[in-house]
Coordinates of C-alpha atoms and ligand atoms in Angstrom, one line a residue:
M1 CA 0.0 0.1 0.0
A2 CA 2.9 2.3 0.8
N3 CA 3.7 2.6 -3.0
R4 CA 0.3 3.1 -4.2
R5 CA 0.5 6.3 -5.9
I6 CA -2.7 8.8 -6.0
G7 CA -3.0 12.3 -7.6
M8 CA -3.9 15.0 -5.3
I9 CA -5.2 18.2 -6.4
S10 CA -5.7 20.6 -3.4
G11 CA -7.2 23.3 -5.6
D12 CA -8.0 26.8 -4.5
G13 CA -10.3 28.5 -2.0
I14 CA -11.0 26.2 0.9
G15 CA -9.3 23.3 -1.3
P16 CA -5.9 23.4 0.6
E17 CA -7.3 23.3 4.1
I18 CA -9.8 20.6 3.6
S19 CA -7.4 18.5 1.4
A20 CA -4.8 18.7 4.2
E21 CA -7.5 17.7 6.8
V22 CA -8.7 14.8 4.7
R23 CA -5.2 13.5 4.3
R24 CA -4.6 13.6 8.1
I25 CA -7.8 11.5 8.7
L26 CA -7.0 9.1 6.0
S27 CA -3.4 8.5 7.6
A28 CA -5.1 8.1 11.0
A29 CA -7.3 5.5 9.4
G30 CA -4.2 3.8 8.0
F31 CA -4.3 4.8 4.4
D32 CA -0.9 6.4 3.5
P33 CA -0.4 6.2 -0.1
E34 CA 2.1 8.3 -1.9
W35 CA 0.2 11.4 -2.6
V36 CA 1.3 13.0 -6.0
E37 CA 0.6 16.8 -5.6
L38 CA -0.9 18.3 -8.8
E39 CA -1.6 21.8 -9.7
A40 CA -5.0 23.2 -11.1
G41 CA -7.3 26.2 -10.5
Q42 CA -6.0 29.4 -9.1
P43 CA -2.3 28.4 -8.6
A44 CA -2.2 27.3 -12.1
L45 CA -3.9 30.5 -13.5
D46 CA -1.4 32.5 -11.5
R47 CA 1.5 30.9 -13.3
G48 CA -0.2 31.6 -16.7
L49 CA -1.2 28.2 -17.4
P50 CA -4.8 27.0 -18.1
A51 CA -7.0 26.1 -14.9
M52 CA -6.4 22.5 -15.7
P53 CA -2.8 22.2 -16.9
E54 CA -1.8 19.5 -19.5
E55 CA 0.8 18.3 -17.2
T56 CA -2.0 17.6 -14.5
I57 CA -4.1 15.7 -17.0
Q58 CA -1.1 13.7 -18.1
A59 CA -0.1 12.7 -14.6
I60 CA -3.5 11.4 -13.7
R61 CA -3.3 9.4 -17.1
E62 CA -0.3 7.9 -15.6
L63 CA -1.6 7.3 -12.0
G64 CA -5.2 6.4 -13.1
I65 CA -6.9 8.0 -10.0
A66 CA -6.9 11.2 -8.2
L67 CA -8.7 13.0 -5.3
K68 CA -9.5 16.5 -6.1
G69 CA -10.3 19.6 -4.1
P70 CA -12.5 22.5 -5.5
T71 CA -11.2 24.8 -8.0
A72 CA -13.1 28.1 -8.7
T73 CA -14.1 28.9 -12.4
P74 CA -13.7 32.6 -13.2
I75 CA -17.0 33.8 -14.8
G76 CA -17.0 34.9 -18.3
K77 CA -14.8 34.9 -21.3
G78 CA -11.5 33.0 -21.7
H79 CA -11.8 30.7 -18.9
V80 CA -12.5 26.8 -19.3
S81 CA -13.6 25.3 -16.0
A82 CA -11.0 23.2 -14.7
N83 CA -13.5 20.5 -14.0
V84 CA -15.1 20.4 -17.5
A85 CA -11.5 20.3 -19.0
L86 CA -10.5 17.3 -16.8
R87 CA -13.7 15.4 -17.4
K88 CA -13.4 15.9 -21.2
A89 CA -9.8 15.2 -21.4
L90 CA -10.0 11.9 -19.4
D91 CA -13.5 11.1 -20.8
L92 CA -14.9 10.8 -17.2
F93 CA -18.3 10.2 -18.4
A94 CA -20.1 9.2 -15.3
N95 CA -20.4 11.5 -12.3
V96 CA -22.0 9.6 -9.3
R97 CA -23.2 11.5 -6.4
P98 CA -24.8 9.8 -3.3
S99 CA -27.2 11.4 -1.0
I100 CA -27.8 9.7 2.2
T101 CA -29.7 10.6 5.4
I102 CA -27.2 11.2 8.3
P103 CA -28.9 9.6 11.3
N104 CA -29.6 12.3 14.1
L105 CA -28.4 15.2 12.0
K106 CA -30.7 18.1 12.2
G107 CA -32.4 19.2 9.1
H108 CA -35.7 19.5 7.3
F109 CA -35.6 15.9 6.5
E110 CA -34.2 14.4 9.6
D111 CA -36.9 11.7 10.1
T112 CA -37.0 10.7 6.3
K113 CA -34.8 7.8 5.1
I114 CA -33.1 9.3 2.0
D115 CA -30.7 6.9 0.2
L116 CA -30.4 8.0 -3.4
I117 CA -27.7 8.1 -6.0
I118 CA -27.5 10.5 -8.9
V119 CA -25.7 9.1 -12.0
R120 CA -25.1 12.2 -14.2
E121 CA -23.8 12.1 -17.7
N122 CA -20.7 14.3 -17.5
T123 CA -19.4 15.0 -21.0
E124 CA -22.3 16.0 -23.3
D125 CA -25.5 18.2 -23.3
L126 CA -25.1 22.0 -22.9
Y127 CA -21.7 21.6 -21.3
A128 CA -20.4 20.5 -24.8
G129 CA -19.1 23.9 -24.7
I130 CA -20.6 24.9 -28.1
E131 CA -21.7 28.6 -27.7
F132 CA -21.4 31.2 -30.2
Q133 CA -22.9 34.7 -31.0
P134 CA -24.2 35.1 -34.4
H135 CA -25.4 38.7 -33.8
K136 CA -24.4 41.1 -30.9
D137 CA -28.1 40.7 -29.6
I138 CA -28.1 37.0 -29.7
A139 CA -26.2 34.2 -28.0
Q140 CA -26.7 30.6 -28.7
A141 CA -25.6 27.3 -27.1
I142 CA -25.9 23.8 -28.6
K143 CA -27.2 20.9 -26.7
V144 CA -25.6 17.8 -27.8
I145 CA -26.9 14.4 -26.9
T146 CA -25.4 11.3 -28.7
R147 CA -26.7 7.6 -28.8
P148 CA -23.1 6.3 -27.9
G149 CA -23.1 8.7 -24.9
C150 CA -26.7 7.6 -23.8
K151 CA -25.7 3.9 -24.1
R152 CA -22.5 4.2 -21.9
I153 CA -24.0 6.2 -19.2
F154 CA -27.1 3.7 -19.0
K155 CA -24.9 0.8 -19.0
Y156 CA -22.9 2.3 -16.4
A157 CA -25.9 3.3 -14.2
F158 CA -27.7 -0.1 -14.7
E159 CA -24.6 -2.0 -13.8
M160 CA -24.2 0.1 -10.6
V161 CA -27.7 -0.6 -9.7
K162 CA -27.2 -4.5 -10.0
A163 CA -23.8 -4.4 -8.3
Q164 CA -25.3 -2.4 -5.4
G165 CA -28.3 -4.6 -5.0
R166 CA -30.6 -1.5 -5.7
K167 CA -33.9 -2.0 -7.2
R168 CA -35.0 1.1 -9.2
I169 CA -33.6 3.4 -11.6
T170 CA -35.5 6.5 -12.8
A171 CA -34.4 8.6 -15.8
V172 CA -34.9 12.3 -15.5
H173 CA -35.4 14.2 -18.6
K174 CA -37.5 17.0 -20.4
A175 CA -38.6 14.8 -23.4
N176 CA -41.9 16.4 -23.7
I177 CA -40.3 19.7 -24.7
M178 CA -36.9 18.7 -26.3
K179 CA -38.4 15.7 -28.3
L180 CA -35.1 14.9 -30.2
T181 CA -32.3 15.3 -27.6
D182 CA -34.1 14.2 -24.5
G183 CA -36.4 12.1 -26.7
M184 CA -33.2 10.0 -27.8
F185 CA -32.1 10.0 -24.1
L186 CA -35.3 8.3 -23.1
E187 CA -35.6 6.0 -25.8
E188 CA -32.0 4.6 -25.1
F189 CA -32.9 4.4 -21.5
Y190 CA -35.7 2.0 -22.2
L191 CA -33.7 -0.1 -24.7
M192 CA -31.1 -0.6 -21.9
A193 CA -33.8 -1.2 -19.4
N194 CA -35.0 -4.2 -21.5
E195 CA -31.6 -5.9 -20.7
Y196 CA -32.1 -5.8 -16.9
P197 CA -35.6 -7.1 -16.4
D198 CA -34.9 -7.4 -12.6
I199 CA -34.6 -3.7 -12.2
I200 CA -37.5 -1.3 -12.1
A201 CA -37.0 1.4 -14.7
D202 CA -39.2 4.6 -14.8
D203 CA -38.8 8.0 -15.8
I204 CA -39.7 11.4 -14.5
I205 CA -40.0 15.0 -16.1
V206 CA -37.2 17.1 -14.4
D207 CA -39.4 20.0 -13.0
N208 CA -41.8 17.2 -11.4
C209 CA -38.7 15.3 -10.1
C210 CA -37.7 18.6 -8.3
M211 CA -40.9 18.9 -6.8
Q212 CA -41.2 15.3 -5.8
L213 CA -37.6 15.5 -4.2
V214 CA -38.6 18.3 -1.9
T215 CA -41.8 16.5 -0.9
R216 CA -41.2 12.8 -1.0
P217 CA -37.5 12.2 -1.6
E218 CA -37.5 8.8 0.0
Q219 CA -39.4 7.3 -3.0
F220 CA -36.2 7.6 -5.1
D221 CA -33.4 4.9 -5.4
V222 CA -31.1 5.9 -8.4
L223 CA -31.7 8.8 -10.6
V224 CA -29.9 8.8 -13.9
T225 CA -29.8 12.1 -15.9
E226 CA -28.2 14.4 -18.4
N227 CA -25.4 16.9 -17.6
L228 CA -27.2 20.2 -16.8
Y229 CA -30.2 18.4 -14.9
G230 CA -27.7 16.4 -12.9
D231 CA -25.8 19.4 -11.9
I232 CA -29.0 21.2 -10.5
V233 CA -30.8 18.1 -9.0
S234 CA -27.5 16.9 -7.3
D235 CA -27.2 20.3 -5.5
L236 CA -30.8 20.0 -4.6
C237 CA -30.3 16.6 -3.2
A238 CA -27.2 17.6 -1.5
G239 CA -29.4 20.3 0.4
L240 CA -31.9 17.5 1.4
V241 CA -29.3 15.7 3.5
G242 CA -27.3 18.4 5.3
G243 CA -25.9 20.7 2.5
L244 CA -23.0 21.2 0.4
G245 CA -20.4 20.5 3.1
L246 CA -21.5 16.7 3.2
A247 CA -22.0 15.9 -0.5
P248 CA -19.4 13.6 -2.3
G249 CA -18.9 12.8 -5.8
A250 CA -17.0 10.5 -8.1
N251 CA -16.2 11.2 -11.7
I252 CA -15.6 7.7 -13.5
G253 CA -14.5 6.8 -17.1
E254 CA -13.4 3.7 -18.8
H255 CA -9.8 4.1 -17.6
Y256 CA -9.4 6.8 -15.1
A257 CA -11.3 8.0 -11.9
V258 CA -11.2 11.3 -10.0
F259 CA -13.0 11.9 -6.6
E260 CA -14.2 15.4 -5.7
A261 CA -16.7 16.9 -3.6
V262 CA -19.9 18.5 -5.1
H263 CA -19.3 22.0 -3.7
G264 CA -17.3 24.5 -5.2
S265 CA -14.3 26.4 -3.7
A266 CA -16.2 28.5 -1.2
P267 CA -14.1 31.8 -1.6
D268 CA -16.3 33.4 1.2
I269 CA -14.9 31.3 3.9
A270 CA -11.4 30.3 2.4
G271 CA -8.4 30.7 4.6
K272 CA -10.5 30.9 7.9
G273 CA -10.1 27.3 8.7
I274 CA -13.8 26.8 9.3
A275 CA -14.7 24.7 6.1
N276 CA -16.3 21.5 6.5
P277 CA -14.1 18.7 5.0
T278 CA -16.8 16.1 5.1
A279 CA -17.6 16.2 1.5
L280 CA -14.1 15.7 0.3
L281 CA -13.6 13.1 3.0
L282 CA -16.6 11.1 1.8
S283 CA -15.2 11.5 -1.6
A284 CA -12.0 9.8 -0.5
V285 CA -14.3 7.1 1.0
L286 CA -15.8 6.4 -2.5
L287 CA -12.1 6.4 -3.9
L288 CA -11.3 3.8 -1.2
R289 CA -14.2 1.6 -2.3
H290 CA -13.2 2.0 -5.8
I291 CA -9.6 0.6 -5.1
G292 CA -11.1 -2.2 -2.8
E293 CA -10.2 -0.6 0.5
H294 CA -13.7 -1.4 2.1
E295 CA -12.6 -1.9 5.5
K296 CA -11.0 1.6 5.8
A297 CA -13.9 3.0 3.9
T298 CA -16.4 1.7 6.3
S299 CA -14.6 2.6 9.3
I300 CA -14.0 6.4 8.1
S301 CA -17.7 6.7 7.1
N302 CA -18.9 5.2 10.6
A303 CA -16.8 7.8 12.3
V304 CA -18.2 10.5 10.3
L305 CA -21.8 9.4 11.0
K306 CA -20.9 9.1 14.7
V307 CA -19.5 12.6 15.0
L308 CA -22.4 14.0 13.0
G309 CA -25.0 12.1 14.8
D310 CA -23.6 13.3 18.2
G311 CA -24.0 16.7 16.9
K312 CA -21.5 18.2 19.3
I313 CA -18.5 19.0 17.2
M314 CA -19.7 20.6 13.9
T315 CA -18.6 23.2 11.4
G316 CA -20.4 26.3 11.0
D317 CA -22.2 25.3 8.0
L318 CA -24.1 22.8 10.1
G319 CA -24.8 25.1 12.8
G320 CA -21.9 24.4 14.9
T321 CA -18.6 26.4 15.9
A322 CA -15.9 23.8 15.3
T323 CA -12.9 24.6 13.1
T324 CA -11.9 22.1 10.3
R325 CA -9.1 21.0 12.5
E326 CA -11.4 20.4 15.4
Y327 CA -13.8 18.6 13.5
G328 CA -11.0 16.4 12.1
D329 CA -9.8 15.7 15.6
A330 CA -13.3 14.4 16.4
V331 CA -13.4 12.1 13.5
I332 CA -10.0 10.7 14.1
A333 CA -11.1 10.1 17.9
A334 CA -14.3 8.3 16.6
L335 CA -11.9 6.1 14.2
A336 CA -10.5 4.7 17.4
S337 CA -13.8 4.2 19.4
Ligands
ATP1 P1 -18.6 26.8 -7.8 O1 -19.1 27.9 -9.0 O2 -17.0 26.9 -7.6 O3 -19.2 25.7 -7.9 P2 -20.5 27.8 -6.0 O4 -20.9 29.1 -6.5 O5 -21.4 26.4 -6.4 O6 -19.1 27.4 -6.4 P3 -19.8 26.9 -3.6 O7 -18.2 27.3 -3.5 O8 -20.0 25.4 -3.7 O9 -20.4 27.8 -4.4 O10 -20.5 27.4 -2.1 C1 -21.8 27.7 -2.0 C2 -22.0 28.1 -0.6 O11 -21.8 27.0 0.2 C3 -21.1 29.1 -0.1 O12 -21.5 30.0 0.8 C4 -20.0 28.3 0.8 O13 -19.4 28.9 1.8 C5 -20.8 27.2 1.2 N1 -19.9 26.0 1.3 C6 -19.6 25.2 0.3 N2 -18.8 24.2 0.5 C7 -18.5 24.3 1.8 C8 -17.9 23.5 2.7 N3 -17.2 22.4 2.6 N4 -17.9 23.9 4.2 C9 -18.7 25.0 4.6 N5 -19.4 25.7 3.7 C10 -19.3 25.2 2.4

């Protein structure tokens, strides 16, 4: 294990502080790989490089796997998001985001058992980056949905449902309005469903899905959706179970995997030592499961559940006063108990 090499992008904003804390907790749990530091986000921009430098992408190609802290995307012209660049370059086509109720954590849905996973297609849709301005008063973006893109995300999603022993998968779309793009997405979904007769497959229109999620979220098991709907719906789901500070994510491709929190770089609280490292820590738990380190993954997630369930040592986003470090200390103490 000592010579396992994993890429580590600390990122910017709160990235460096939560990354350091997560590495400290992983080490306390007995996971000490060789972390290969890789640059992206503001530190790269400051050196005149793109937000996701080619050398970082190449390093992940060689390592195969990375843990990534948040990187801010400057709004407006000339900046390609580091995340979008990475997903495209490594063809990380599946973005997997679990949302699970944390027992005893206070919140709007504290008495509701939410245990759902969003599988978001990560490379197509309006994120294809095809935007142009044919006239000074008209700006256009092109939504791209391809049949091979649909097939591989559905294959991945149905296989994931099967492997995890889940029961149901729901396609989220707007095919009543976008009859060709979302229509193709839906058509391919049901074609794939035919190959998995033991899994319940159904679909829901995205606006109704949002309404159902904030009224009866417990009804959902796995949601599979396009890139833009997935972005929005997964933030909504993060909010259902305690907020962005707790929501982990995995970007999976055929050859590479990059694990990162759903949240951004939170510049409003950066450098204060008060950010919640849980989302990145739970992303690291997904990484551990991906490489077969299930025991360590379970012991870390149990420690997190214990600390959050006790409710005594929590960061500001969850209504507490603990610093990032104090929270990390509590998780490390819970590892041993
Ligand atoms: P981006 O455009 O980079 O995705 P965003 O605009 O979605 O960023 P975030 O950076 O995710 O925004 O932050 C949204 C809000 O949630 C901010 O007020 C931020 O402080 C808070 N937040 C996000 N992550 C955390 C965290 N780990 N701990 C505490 N608060 C957080």
